[in-house]
Short mmCIF file of C-alpha atoms and ligand atoms in Angstrom, two decimals:
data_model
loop_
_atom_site.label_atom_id
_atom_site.label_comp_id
_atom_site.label_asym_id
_atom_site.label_seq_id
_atom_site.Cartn_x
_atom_site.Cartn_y
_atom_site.Cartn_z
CA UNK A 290 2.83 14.33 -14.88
CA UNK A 291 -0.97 15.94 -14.03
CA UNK A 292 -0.07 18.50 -17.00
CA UNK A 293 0.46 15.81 -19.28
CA UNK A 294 -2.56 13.54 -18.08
CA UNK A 295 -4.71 16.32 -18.19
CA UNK A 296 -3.35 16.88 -22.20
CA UNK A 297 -3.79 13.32 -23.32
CA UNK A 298 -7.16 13.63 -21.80
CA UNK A 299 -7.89 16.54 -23.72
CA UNK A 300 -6.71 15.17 -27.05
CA UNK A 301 -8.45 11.74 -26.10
CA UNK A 302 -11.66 13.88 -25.65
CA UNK A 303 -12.15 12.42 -22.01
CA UNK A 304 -13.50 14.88 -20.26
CA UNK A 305 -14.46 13.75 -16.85
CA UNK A 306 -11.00 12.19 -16.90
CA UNK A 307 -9.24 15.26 -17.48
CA UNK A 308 -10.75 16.79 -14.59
CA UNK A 309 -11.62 14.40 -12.00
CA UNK A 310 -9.23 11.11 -12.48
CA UNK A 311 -7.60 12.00 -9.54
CA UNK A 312 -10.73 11.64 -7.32
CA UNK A 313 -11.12 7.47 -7.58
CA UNK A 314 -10.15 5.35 -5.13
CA UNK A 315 -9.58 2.04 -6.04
CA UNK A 316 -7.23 -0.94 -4.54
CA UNK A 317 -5.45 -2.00 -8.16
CA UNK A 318 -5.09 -0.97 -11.78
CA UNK A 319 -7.76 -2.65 -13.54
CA UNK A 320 -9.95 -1.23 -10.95
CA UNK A 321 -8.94 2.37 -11.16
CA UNK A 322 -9.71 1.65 -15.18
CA UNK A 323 -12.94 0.31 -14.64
CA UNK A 324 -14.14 3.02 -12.18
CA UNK A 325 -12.76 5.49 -14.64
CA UNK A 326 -14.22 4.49 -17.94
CA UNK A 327 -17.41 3.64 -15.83
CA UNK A 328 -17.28 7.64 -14.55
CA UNK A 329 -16.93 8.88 -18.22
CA UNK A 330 -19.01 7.04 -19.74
CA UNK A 331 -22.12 8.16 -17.47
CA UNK A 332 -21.19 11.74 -17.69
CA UNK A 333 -21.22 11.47 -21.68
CA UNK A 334 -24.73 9.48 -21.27
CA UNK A 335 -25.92 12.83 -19.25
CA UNK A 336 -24.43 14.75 -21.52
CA UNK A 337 -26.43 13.23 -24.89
CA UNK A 338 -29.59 13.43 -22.69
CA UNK A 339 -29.58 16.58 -22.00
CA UNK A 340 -28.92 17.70 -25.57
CA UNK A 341 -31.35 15.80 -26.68
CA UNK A 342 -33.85 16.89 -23.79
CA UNK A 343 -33.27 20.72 -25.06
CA UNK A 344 -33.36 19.52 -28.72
CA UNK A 345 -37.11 18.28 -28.19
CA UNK A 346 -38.20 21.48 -26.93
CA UNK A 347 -40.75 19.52 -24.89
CA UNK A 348 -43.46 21.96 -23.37
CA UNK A 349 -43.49 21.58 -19.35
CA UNK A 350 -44.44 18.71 -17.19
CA UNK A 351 -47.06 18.94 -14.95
CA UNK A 352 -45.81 17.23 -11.29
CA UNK A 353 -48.93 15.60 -10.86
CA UNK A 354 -48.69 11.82 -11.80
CA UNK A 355 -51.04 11.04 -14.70
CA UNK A 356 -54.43 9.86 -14.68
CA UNK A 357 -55.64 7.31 -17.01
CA UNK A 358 -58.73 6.86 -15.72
CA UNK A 359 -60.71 8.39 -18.84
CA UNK A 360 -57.97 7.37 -21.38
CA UNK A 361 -59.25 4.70 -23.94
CA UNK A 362 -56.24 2.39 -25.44
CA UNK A 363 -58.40 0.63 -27.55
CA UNK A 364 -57.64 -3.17 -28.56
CA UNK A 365 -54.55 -4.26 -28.01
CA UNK A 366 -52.77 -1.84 -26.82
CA UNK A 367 -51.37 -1.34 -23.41
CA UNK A 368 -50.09 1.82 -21.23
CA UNK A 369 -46.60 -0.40 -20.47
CA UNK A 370 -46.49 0.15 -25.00
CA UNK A 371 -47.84 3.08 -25.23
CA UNK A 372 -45.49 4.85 -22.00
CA UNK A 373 -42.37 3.11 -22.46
CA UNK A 374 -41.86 3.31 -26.47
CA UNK A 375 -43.07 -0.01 -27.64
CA UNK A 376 -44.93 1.92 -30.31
CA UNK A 377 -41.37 3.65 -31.34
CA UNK A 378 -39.60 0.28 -31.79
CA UNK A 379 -42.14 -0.43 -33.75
CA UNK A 380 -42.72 2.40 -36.15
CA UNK A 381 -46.11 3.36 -35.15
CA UNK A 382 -48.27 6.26 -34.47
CA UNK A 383 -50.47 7.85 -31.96
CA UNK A 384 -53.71 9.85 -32.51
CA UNK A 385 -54.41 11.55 -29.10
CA UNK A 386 -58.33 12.62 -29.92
CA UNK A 387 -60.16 14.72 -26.86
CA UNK A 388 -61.47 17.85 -25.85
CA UNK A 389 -59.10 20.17 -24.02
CA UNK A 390 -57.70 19.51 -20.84
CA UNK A 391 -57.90 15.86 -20.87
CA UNK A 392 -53.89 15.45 -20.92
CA UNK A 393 -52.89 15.35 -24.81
CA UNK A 394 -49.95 17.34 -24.78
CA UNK A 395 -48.82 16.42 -20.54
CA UNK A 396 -48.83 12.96 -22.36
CA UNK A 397 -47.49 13.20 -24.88
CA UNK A 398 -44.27 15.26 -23.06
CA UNK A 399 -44.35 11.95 -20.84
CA UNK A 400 -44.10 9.40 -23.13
CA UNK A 401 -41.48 11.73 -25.15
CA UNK A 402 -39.05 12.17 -21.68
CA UNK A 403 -39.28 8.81 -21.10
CA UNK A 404 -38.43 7.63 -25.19
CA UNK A 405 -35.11 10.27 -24.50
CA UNK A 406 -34.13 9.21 -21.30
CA UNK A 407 -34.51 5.40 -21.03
CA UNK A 408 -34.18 4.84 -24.78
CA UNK A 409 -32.34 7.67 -26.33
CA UNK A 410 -34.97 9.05 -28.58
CA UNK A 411 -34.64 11.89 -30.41
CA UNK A 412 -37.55 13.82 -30.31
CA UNK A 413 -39.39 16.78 -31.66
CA UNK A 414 -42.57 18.29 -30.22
CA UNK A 415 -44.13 21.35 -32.64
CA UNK A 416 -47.42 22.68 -31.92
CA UNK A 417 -48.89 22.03 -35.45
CA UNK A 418 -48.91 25.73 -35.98
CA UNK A 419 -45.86 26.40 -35.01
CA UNK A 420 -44.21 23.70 -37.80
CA UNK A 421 -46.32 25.18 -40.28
CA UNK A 422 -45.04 28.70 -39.95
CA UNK A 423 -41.14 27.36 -39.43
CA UNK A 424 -42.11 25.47 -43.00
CA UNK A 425 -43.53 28.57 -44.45
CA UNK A 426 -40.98 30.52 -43.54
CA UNK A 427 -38.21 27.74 -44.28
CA UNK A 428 -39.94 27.59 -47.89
CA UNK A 429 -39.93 31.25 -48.29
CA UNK A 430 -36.01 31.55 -47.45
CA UNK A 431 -35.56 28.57 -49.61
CA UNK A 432 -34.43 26.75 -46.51
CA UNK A 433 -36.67 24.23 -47.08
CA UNK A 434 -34.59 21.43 -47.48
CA UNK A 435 -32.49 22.22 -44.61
CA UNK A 436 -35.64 22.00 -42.21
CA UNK A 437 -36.42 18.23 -43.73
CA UNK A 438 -33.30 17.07 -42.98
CA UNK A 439 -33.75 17.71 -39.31
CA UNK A 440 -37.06 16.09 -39.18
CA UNK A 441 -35.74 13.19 -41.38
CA UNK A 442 -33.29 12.81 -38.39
CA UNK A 443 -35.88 12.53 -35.83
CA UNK A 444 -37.04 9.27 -33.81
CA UNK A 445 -40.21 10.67 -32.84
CA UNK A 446 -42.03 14.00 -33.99
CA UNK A 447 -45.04 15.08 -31.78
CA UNK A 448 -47.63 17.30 -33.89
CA UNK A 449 -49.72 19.24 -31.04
CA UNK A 450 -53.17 20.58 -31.76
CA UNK A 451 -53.77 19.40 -35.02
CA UNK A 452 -57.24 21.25 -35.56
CA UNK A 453 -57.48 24.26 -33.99
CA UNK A 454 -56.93 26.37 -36.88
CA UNK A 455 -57.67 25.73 -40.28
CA UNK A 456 -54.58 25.77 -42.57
CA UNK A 457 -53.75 27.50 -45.63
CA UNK A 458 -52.88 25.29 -49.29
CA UNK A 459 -49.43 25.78 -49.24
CA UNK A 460 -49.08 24.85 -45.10
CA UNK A 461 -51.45 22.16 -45.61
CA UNK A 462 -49.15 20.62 -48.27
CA UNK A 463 -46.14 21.11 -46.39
CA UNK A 464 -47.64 19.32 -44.00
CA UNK A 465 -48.19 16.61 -45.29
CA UNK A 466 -45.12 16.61 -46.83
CA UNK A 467 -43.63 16.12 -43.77
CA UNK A 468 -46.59 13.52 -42.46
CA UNK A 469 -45.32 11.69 -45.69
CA UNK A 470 -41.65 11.90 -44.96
CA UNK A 471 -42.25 10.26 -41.36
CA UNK A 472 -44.88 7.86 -42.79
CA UNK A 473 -43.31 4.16 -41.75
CA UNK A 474 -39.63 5.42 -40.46
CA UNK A 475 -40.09 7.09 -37.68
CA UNK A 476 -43.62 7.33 -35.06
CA UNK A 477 -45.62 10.37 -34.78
CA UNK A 478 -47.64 11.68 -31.61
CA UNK A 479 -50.72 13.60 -33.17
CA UNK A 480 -52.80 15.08 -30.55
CA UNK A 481 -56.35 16.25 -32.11
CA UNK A 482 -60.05 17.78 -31.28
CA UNK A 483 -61.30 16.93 -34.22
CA UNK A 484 -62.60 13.39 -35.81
CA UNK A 485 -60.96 12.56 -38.87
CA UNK A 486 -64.65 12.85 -40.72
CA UNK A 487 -63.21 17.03 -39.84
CA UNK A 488 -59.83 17.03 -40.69
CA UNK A 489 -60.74 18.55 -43.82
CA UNK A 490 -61.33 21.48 -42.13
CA UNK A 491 -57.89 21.81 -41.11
CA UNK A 492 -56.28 20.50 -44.57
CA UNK A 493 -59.10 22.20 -46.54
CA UNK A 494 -59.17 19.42 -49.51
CA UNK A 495 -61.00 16.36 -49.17
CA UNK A 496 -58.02 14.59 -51.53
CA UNK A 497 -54.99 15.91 -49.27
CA UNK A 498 -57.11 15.16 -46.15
CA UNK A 499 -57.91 11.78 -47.34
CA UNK A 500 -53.86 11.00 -48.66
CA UNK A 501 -52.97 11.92 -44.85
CA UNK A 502 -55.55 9.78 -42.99
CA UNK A 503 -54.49 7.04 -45.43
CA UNK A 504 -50.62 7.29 -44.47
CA UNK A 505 -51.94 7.22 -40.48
CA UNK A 506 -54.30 5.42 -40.40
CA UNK A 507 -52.26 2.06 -41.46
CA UNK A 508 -49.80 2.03 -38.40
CA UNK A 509 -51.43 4.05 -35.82
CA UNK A 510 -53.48 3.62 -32.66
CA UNK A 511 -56.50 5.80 -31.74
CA UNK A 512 -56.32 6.62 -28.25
CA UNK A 513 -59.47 8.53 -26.75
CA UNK A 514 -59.08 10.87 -24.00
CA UNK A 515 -62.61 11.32 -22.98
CA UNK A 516 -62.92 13.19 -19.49
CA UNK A 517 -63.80 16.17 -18.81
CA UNK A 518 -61.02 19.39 -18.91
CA UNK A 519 -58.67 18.88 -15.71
CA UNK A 520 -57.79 22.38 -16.29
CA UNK A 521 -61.26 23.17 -15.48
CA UNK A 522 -60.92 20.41 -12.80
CA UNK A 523 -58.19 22.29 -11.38
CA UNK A 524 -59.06 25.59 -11.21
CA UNK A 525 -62.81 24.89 -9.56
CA UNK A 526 -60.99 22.83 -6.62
CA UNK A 527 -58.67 25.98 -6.33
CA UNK A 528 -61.43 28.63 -5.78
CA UNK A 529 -63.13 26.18 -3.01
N1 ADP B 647 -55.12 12.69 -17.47
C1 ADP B 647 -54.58 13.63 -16.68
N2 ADP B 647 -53.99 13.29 -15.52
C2 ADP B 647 -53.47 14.23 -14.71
N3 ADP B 647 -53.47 15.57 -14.97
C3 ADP B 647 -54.03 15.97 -16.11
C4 ADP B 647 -54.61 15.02 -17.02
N4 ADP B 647 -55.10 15.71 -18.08
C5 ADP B 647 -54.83 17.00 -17.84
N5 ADP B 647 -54.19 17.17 -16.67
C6 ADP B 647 -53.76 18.45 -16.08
O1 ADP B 647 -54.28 19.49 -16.90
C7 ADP B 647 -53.22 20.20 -17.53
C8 ADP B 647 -53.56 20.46 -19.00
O2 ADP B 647 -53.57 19.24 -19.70
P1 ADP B 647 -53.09 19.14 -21.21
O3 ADP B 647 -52.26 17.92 -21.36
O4 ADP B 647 -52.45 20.41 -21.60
O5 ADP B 647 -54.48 18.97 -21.96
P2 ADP B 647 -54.75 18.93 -23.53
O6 ADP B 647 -53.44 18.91 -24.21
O7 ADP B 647 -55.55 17.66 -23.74
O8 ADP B 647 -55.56 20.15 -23.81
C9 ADP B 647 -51.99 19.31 -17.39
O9 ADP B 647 -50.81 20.06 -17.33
C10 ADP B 647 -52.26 18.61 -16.08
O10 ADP B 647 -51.91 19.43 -14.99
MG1 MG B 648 -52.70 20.37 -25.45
#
């Protein structure tokens, strides 16, 4: 009888049950049912959460809780929206704007953990550099359409460091190819050094830079991160 449990299990794709439907305890049949759906369906909820966790390639968490003390929301907007994934819901974006070291990207990484884990995201987090070169590369191999379709399946993409080095024509126009693509169907996280009065350092036309500021601009929030570097912060109370 266990042999042919376990193989009905198998071809049923029930997993937990296969393994483990031995283990409940429960005083009638519509109990032992509940229990057991109740046992597989959590382990296929873990499951999808932590494929998706390893999908977003999320950089590490600090264990520090977050301070907001130097964040400004702006009108409007909350940390309850911005934390728990109103913004997603909603089809909106975020431009993180601060110097370095004020919590862009360890906020970004929280508000992404929480859009996987509570709501089921799916999420992406590049460093801006690092999507350029995979669409470079993608475009050279002629795997360009490929890469798209993986963004285009995204919830939320999360463009780190926008700014820090100037892009080439043919990266700048990829990127906003894909700025384009998640304009109004999905929510972007940009985190940023630069005012957008610079951006066209980074795009390097003033026509490109102003097409991308006018897809963000409509649907996003500004949010200003304007303390000092904790990094800095951190490694002066260290060397007390
Ligand atoms: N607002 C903040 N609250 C708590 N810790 C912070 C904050 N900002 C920065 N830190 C600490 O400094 C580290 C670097 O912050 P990070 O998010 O990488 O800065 P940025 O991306 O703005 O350059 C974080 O991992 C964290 O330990
Ligand atoms: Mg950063």
């Amino acid at each position: 009888m266990k042999q042919r449990i376990q193989e009905y299990a198998k071809r049923l794709k029930l997993s937990w049950t296969r393994e483990h439907y031995h283990e409940i305890r429960a005083t009638n049949n519509e109990e032992y049912l509940l229990r057991l759906l109740e046992r597989e369906i959590q382990q296929r909820d873990e499951r999808k959460t932590n494929l998706l966790l390893q999908q977003a390639t999320l950089p590490k968490v600090a264990g520090t809780p977050f301070d907001w003390k130097d964040i400004k929301l702006g009108q409007g907007l909350t940390r309850e929206y911005v934390l728990h994934g109103g913004f997603i819901e909603n089809q909106e974006n975020l431009i993180f704007y601060g110097g370095v070291g004020t919590g862009k990207t360890f906020l970004s990484s929280l508000i992404s953990l929480h859009a996987i884990q509570q709501q089921g995201k799916k999420v992406k987090f590049y460093t801006v550099a690092s999507l350029v070169n995979q669409l470079l590369d993608a475009h050279e191999k002629g795997s360009l359409s490929r890469l798209f379709k993986q963004i285009e399946k995204l919830d939320v993409v999360i463009l780190d460091e926008l700014g820090y080095i100037p892009l080439h024509k043919q990266g700048a126009e990829l990127l906003f190819q894909v700025i384009s693509m998640c304009y109004e169907t999905k929510s972007m996280i940009i985190t940023t050094n630069l005012q957008f009065g610079q951006w066209n350092h980074v795009f390097g036309d003033p026509i490109l830079t102003e097409a991308v500021i006018d897809r963000l601009i409509h649907h996003s929030h500004l949010i200003v991160f304007s303390g000092e570097s904790h990094r800095y912060r951190e490694s002066l109370l260290q060397n007390k």
